[in-house]
Every structure is written in structure tokens, then in C-alpha cells.
Amino acid sequence: MTQHATATAPKTPRRSKKRGSVLPGFTPTMGFTIAYLSLIVLIPLSTVFLKTAGMSWAEFVEAGFSTRVLAAYKLTFGTAFLAALVNAVFGLLLAWVLVRYRFPGRRLIDGMVDLPFALPTAVAGIALTAIYSRNGWMGSWLEDLGIKVAYTPIGITIALIFIGLPFVVRTLQPVIEEIDVELEEAAATLGAGRWTIFRKVLFPTFFPALLTGFALAFARGIGEYGSVVFISGNMPMRTEIAPLLIVTKLEQYDYMGATAIALVMLVISFFLLLAINLLQRWSSQRIGHS
Amino acid sequence: MKHYKKNLTLLAGLLLATSTYAAKELLNVSYDPTREFYKEYNDWFTKQWKQDTGEDVRIKQSHGGAGKQARSVIDGLAADVVTLALAYDIDAISSRTGKFPSDWQSRLPNGSAPYTSTIVFLVREGNPKGIKDWGDLAKPGIEVITPNPKTSGGARWNFLAAYAWAREAFDGDIAKVEDFVGRVYKNVPVLDSGARGSTTTFVQRGIGDVLLAWENEAFLSLKELGEDSFDIVVPSVSILARPPVTVVDENAKKHGNLKLANAYLEKLYTPFAQRLVAKHFYRPFLPEFADAEDIARFPKVKLITVDEAFGGWQKAQAEHFSDGGTFDRIYTK
């Protein structure tokens, strides 16, 4: 979906300069877009910058980069990355199965993919904790194997996998639908093996969409609070996520400290997402024009 | 035209109906465990007020973690009265909004606390780990469940109670006291963000050997889950928790509720309310009015106050719970 937008993006302005846009009303719609975006996104985010501007540099470093906060960033970004990676692999598999195969109950499974979108995250967190804690039915079984899930980073990752799954599946589905079966057949007649077809023919076509899905799941994981606080155990230095630290600061009426952490997260997230976007654009151009 | 007229009369009728029906509304912003108590108290108070003044009142309740509730009021929630877990949170409202004077605690008897409570231990049936007093909590192999004092008011009482016990046990040797408190928190496998969360972890998830709980929450757990699954253990020393109440003057004035709000809190000290307090497992300020049966449930325990032992909440907060305080040092050492 998004990959189409980025793929065609460089073409549109060139065309509009030469012949004007095909669609009328560019000016008012653009004006509306900017006004809307400011109101919904930019103004609230800019208050984060404004609030931290009241701090001295030393205070900002103290609030945003103390050892405990650094441990929380590491955990938050690490688990979100891992969860997005798992989702990328299994979300791809799921999307493939849902698009390519016809089997009874397909629609039902397809609908189930959206559930993590709709469910209040706190409910997900409580349910996962109940299942994976020591006396839960998965937890007691895993405990025998010596694996602890609830109240460890593994538990946090599982919660984030749950939350992020629909992002990958839903971005991949339309792209996989568009892949012509003839393409694979042609490759097969030219003597390519299954692995080569996957690597050289299929993978490049859905790789940009996979990256988009990955980025969305990753971003969602970084900001997730509701489900994680239940399963993480919230132990400082070990299972304390950065969004919890923000809430902790707020509980102490330390609004500035809270916005300092928010600002650091915002900046890191921005650059990570920018990097993913650039990578995606680079890959879609390479594929699109080769 | 006729249609239009009909609509107009309907509208006028509706307006009239709402204006005569508009009972006075009072908003009480409270913390989690008072839910059951205020529900019953509000019913009684509404009837009393009707009898005394002929006015109908409707009392709205808001419950949640004490810190979060205080923040909502600071951010503009129009509470007429606040009934929270800690004086510290009400102090914060006073200093940040200036909507009532900072000496608010002297406006009602007992430091504006019509009921008190304390911290006790809830252990598994039969107390298999033999937990008797605070000293046992630091032993290796004991799992202690308590919420995070940074986010939970109740957890701060727990922390201070353990600290106060240790200070007495180690003759005020601060290094030893901090080491002890550190070892207790090393035994905590899950730091929930609120008191109810910790109760769930201990009771529903079956995690931990001992839950540090409000006395009223501990009794409530016993009542709801059956007396044969848990025992209450009372330590040798505990802390006197005084959840205070006060009127948010400016909000009440704006709503024309000042008299009503004051009466609402004053009536908490009446014999009926005090009996109700004890029924809901809080210790009444005036125990002579409570049922003897209810009072007998509360074990005798040596109670210390935050003012005596820690020089007040502001000081305790700054020393132990602010960034870089005792609690942070346990984990960053």
C-alpha cells in the first residue's frame, strides 16, 4: 500500500509542473492536509519540545540519560525490534497462506488477524499474563522446561508480537495478491528451483511492503504501554519499559522529566523510522527499475 | 406550523422538567479501596441532607490510583472534595492550584483523617514460610509482593513501614537499614503500578509468599476469596496510615456547593459514618461509635506515624522516593 505511494512519489511533482495535476483542487486539499496534520500531530508533539526547553542541559541529561533510563530505552527498543522481526517472518507466512490458499475457515482466520487492533491493550496484557504466569496453563508448562515468560523480557516481547501482528499481515496481503502466478511459472520453466524462485522472484516484490509492516509493528511496539505493564513486572533496570518511566515521572508531578524521556524516544524513533523508510525506498526503486 | 409549535412546547416542557429535576451535584474524587465504603456512605448522606435541608443532592464518585487522581484534579477535574490516600497528594493539589489553603489538614479533626488504616502481611493459608515480622521479608527465598512506591501511594506506606521497623531493629544505623530495605526489595519479583494490581498478582496469579497490603484490602480479600486460602499476619510494628479528606474550596464555591461539601466531610465524623467505616475494615477515628464486633477484628499493633518517624510527607518523599532517593539507590547500586 504505502510502497506504491513511495514508488510513484518522485513522478508526481514532475508531472504537475509540466502539465498540471490530473485532479483539480490541489491547493485547497494541500492546505487542508497541512492544517489537519498540524492540529493532530505537530502541535501536540511540539509541546513536548517546548516543555523540555524549560530545562537546563544538565537537568535534561540527568532526566533523559541516567543509567536506569538507558536500561529502559535498551529494553523498549530491543524488545520492539525483536517482536517486529518475529512478526515480519510469521506475518509473511500468515499473509501468504491467507492469500494463496483456499481452505475452510479462511475468512474466520482472516478476521481474527484484526483482533489485536480492536482489543483494549490492557485486556491483552491481563490475558497474556494469566496464561504465561507461573500458574497459567502455558506458564506452568514452560516453567517445567525452565523457561520463565511472564515478568521477563520474553513476556514483553510476546505482548508486542501480539500487538504488532496485524500491521505486517495487512500491509503484505494486497501486495501478495498482486503477484502473478505466471511469474513463478515462468521462472520454473526457466529452470529455477523453489528456493531460487522465492529469493529472486517473490522476495524482491514484497520486500518493500514487508519493511513497511515491520516499521509499523516496530513503532507500535516502542509506544506500547497498556499490555506491557501487566506482563513485564516493572522491575527497574530489568523489565522496566521507557513508557512506564514516563508515567512514573508524571506520578511524581515531574512533568519536565517525563517530557525529557518522551523527547529522547521521539528523536530515536524518528531516525529509526526514517532509516527504515530510506531503506524501503532504495529497495523499491532498485526493484521497480531493474 | 402546527407541527413546529408542538415541538416548541415539547422543548419547553423538557427544559422545565430538567430545571426542576436538576439536583445539586457533588463530585468526590477518591482512591481505589474506598469504593465500597463511599457507595454506602453517599446513600446515607443524600437522605440525611434531604431531611435537613429539603434539597436533593447527587454525589458522583471517581476512583483510581491516588497519584493519578490528584493529577487529574491539578489538571482541572472539578472535584468538590478529595478523599485520597496520602496527605502528600492533597498537598500537591494545594500547592499547584492554590484552590484551598496549605493548612488544610487542620480544618477537620485528626489531621482531617476520619478513618485510618495500617499495613499488614497477607500470607498463604497456614503461613508455610513462617513469616512473622518485617525481618523475615529480607530472608533469601521469600517472595514479597508490593507495588512500586514511585507510582502507588499504598506502596509508599509499605516502604516506610519496613524502613521504620529496620531503624528500630538496627538502632538507627542507616547503612544497615538501607541494606535491609534493599534486600527486601531484591525479594520482590513483580512491582505492579498500583495496590489493586499487586493484590491481583498475589491472589489470582499465585505469585509470592507474602503481600504487603492495606489492612482494609487484606480483610476484603479474605471476605471475597474465603478465609481458608489466606491468613493475615500482623507485624510487631506498622505505620499509621491516615488517608485524609478535604474540600477543594474554589471548585465548591464555583458550583455553589461550599456548604454542602463541608457538611459532606463533617458528617464522616458522625456516629453512623464511623460505624460504617469500621464495617468496611477501616479503623474509625472514634471507635466508641463502631460495633464492638467490627472493632475486635483489628489486632493491637504498635503504630508509628509519618510525622513522628519521618518528619512529614514532604520530607519522606524527598528522601526516599524522589529521583536518586533511597528507593532508586536499591536498583542502581
mmCIF file of C-alpha atoms in Angstrom, chain A residues 62 67-68 126-127 129-130 133-136 148 151 225 229-230 232-238 240 244 247-255, chain B residues 67-68 70-71 74-75 88-89 92 96 143 148 150-151 156 185 188-193 201 204-208 321-323 328 331-332:
data_model
loop_
_atom_site.group_PDB
_atom_site.id
_atom_site.type_symbol
_atom_site.label_atom_id
_atom_site.label_comp_id
_atom_site.label_asym_id
_atom_site.label_seq_id
_atom_site.Cartn_x
_atom_site.Cartn_y
_atom_site.Cartn_z
ATOM 1 C CA GLU A 62 20.015 13.704 34.128
ATOM 2 C CA THR A 67 21.532 4.586 33.853
ATOM 3 C CA ARG A 68 18.028 3.485 34.727
ATOM 4 C CA ILE A 126 -4.045 -9.290 31.509
ATOM 5 C CA ALA A 127 -4.969 -12.284 29.357
ATOM 6 C CA THR A 129 -0.193 -12.618 31.949
ATOM 7 C CA ALA A 130 -2.848 -15.063 33.099
ATOM 8 C CA SER A 133 2.414 -16.656 34.619
ATOM 9 C CA ARG A 134 3.556 -19.480 36.859
ATOM 10 C CA ASN A 135 0.084 -20.908 37.454
ATOM 11 C CA GLY A 136 -1.243 -20.217 33.956
ATOM 12 C CA LYS A 148 10.076 -18.038 32.558
ATOM 13 C CA TYR A 151 7.703 -10.809 34.213
ATOM 14 C CA TYR A 225 2.164 0.705 27.393
ATOM 15 C CA VAL A 229 2.854 -3.111 32.181
ATOM 16 C CA PHE A 230 0.857 -6.164 33.160
ATOM 17 C CA SER A 232 6.595 -7.019 32.413
ATOM 18 C CA GLY A 233 6.766 -6.985 36.215
ATOM 19 C CA ASN A 234 8.154 -3.431 36.003
ATOM 20 C CA MET A 235 11.465 -4.178 37.729
ATOM 21 C CA PRO A 236 13.879 -1.245 37.461
ATOM 22 C CA MET A 237 16.934 -1.994 35.279
ATOM 23 C CA ARG A 238 15.490 -5.335 34.149
ATOM 24 C CA GLU A 240 11.007 -1.524 33.123
ATOM 25 C CA LEU A 244 6.388 3.258 32.226
ATOM 26 C CA VAL A 247 4.176 7.535 33.735
ATOM 27 C CA THR A 248 6.320 7.148 36.859
ATOM 28 C CA LYS A 249 7.673 10.665 36.411
ATOM 29 C CA LEU A 250 4.164 12.017 35.927
ATOM 30 C CA GLU A 251 3.038 10.375 39.164
ATOM 31 C CA GLN A 252 5.740 12.387 40.899
ATOM 32 C CA TYR A 253 4.475 15.585 39.262
ATOM 33 C CA ASP A 254 7.764 15.732 37.342
ATOM 34 C CA TYR A 255 6.272 16.866 34.033
ATOM 35 C CA GLY B 67 -1.378 9.864 42.404
ATOM 36 C CA LYS B 68 -3.334 9.762 39.169
ATOM 37 C CA ALA B 70 -4.505 14.037 42.333
ATOM 38 C CA ARG B 71 -3.023 14.804 38.943
ATOM 39 C CA ILE B 74 -4.478 19.525 39.316
ATOM 40 C CA ASP B 75 -5.140 19.351 35.584
ATOM 41 C CA TYR B 88 1.284 14.345 50.155
ATOM 42 C CA ASP B 89 -1.050 14.100 47.167
ATOM 43 C CA ALA B 92 0.411 18.734 45.801
ATOM 44 C CA ARG B 96 -0.042 23.579 42.475
ATOM 45 C CA GLU B 143 8.998 -13.654 47.601
ATOM 46 C CA ASN B 148 6.101 0.365 43.012
ATOM 47 C CA LYS B 150 7.043 5.590 42.625
ATOM 48 C CA THR B 151 3.560 5.054 41.230
ATOM 49 C CA ARG B 156 4.996 4.238 49.951
ATOM 50 C CA TYR B 185 13.073 -5.262 47.506
ATOM 51 C CA VAL B 188 10.167 -8.595 45.033
ATOM 52 C CA PRO B 189 9.614 -10.413 41.718
ATOM 53 C CA VAL B 190 6.934 -8.068 40.333
ATOM 54 C CA LEU B 191 6.493 -4.367 41.019
ATOM 55 C CA ASP B 192 2.918 -3.565 39.996
ATOM 56 C CA SER B 193 1.968 0.038 39.441
ATOM 57 C CA THR B 201 -0.680 -10.726 41.297
ATOM 58 C CA GLN B 204 -5.091 -14.533 41.260
ATOM 59 C CA ARG B 205 -1.682 -15.299 39.742
ATOM 60 C CA GLY B 206 -0.494 -17.137 42.844
ATOM 61 C CA ILE B 207 2.856 -15.353 42.857
ATOM 62 C CA GLY B 208 4.761 -14.613 46.061
ATOM 63 C CA PHE B 321 11.040 8.374 46.629
ATOM 64 C CA SER B 322 12.335 11.262 44.541
ATOM 65 C CA ASP B 323 14.796 10.521 41.751
ATOM 66 C CA ASP B 328 16.242 4.395 43.392
ATOM 67 C CA TYR B 331 18.259 -0.686 41.995
ATOM 68 C CA THR B 332 21.056 1.463 40.618
#
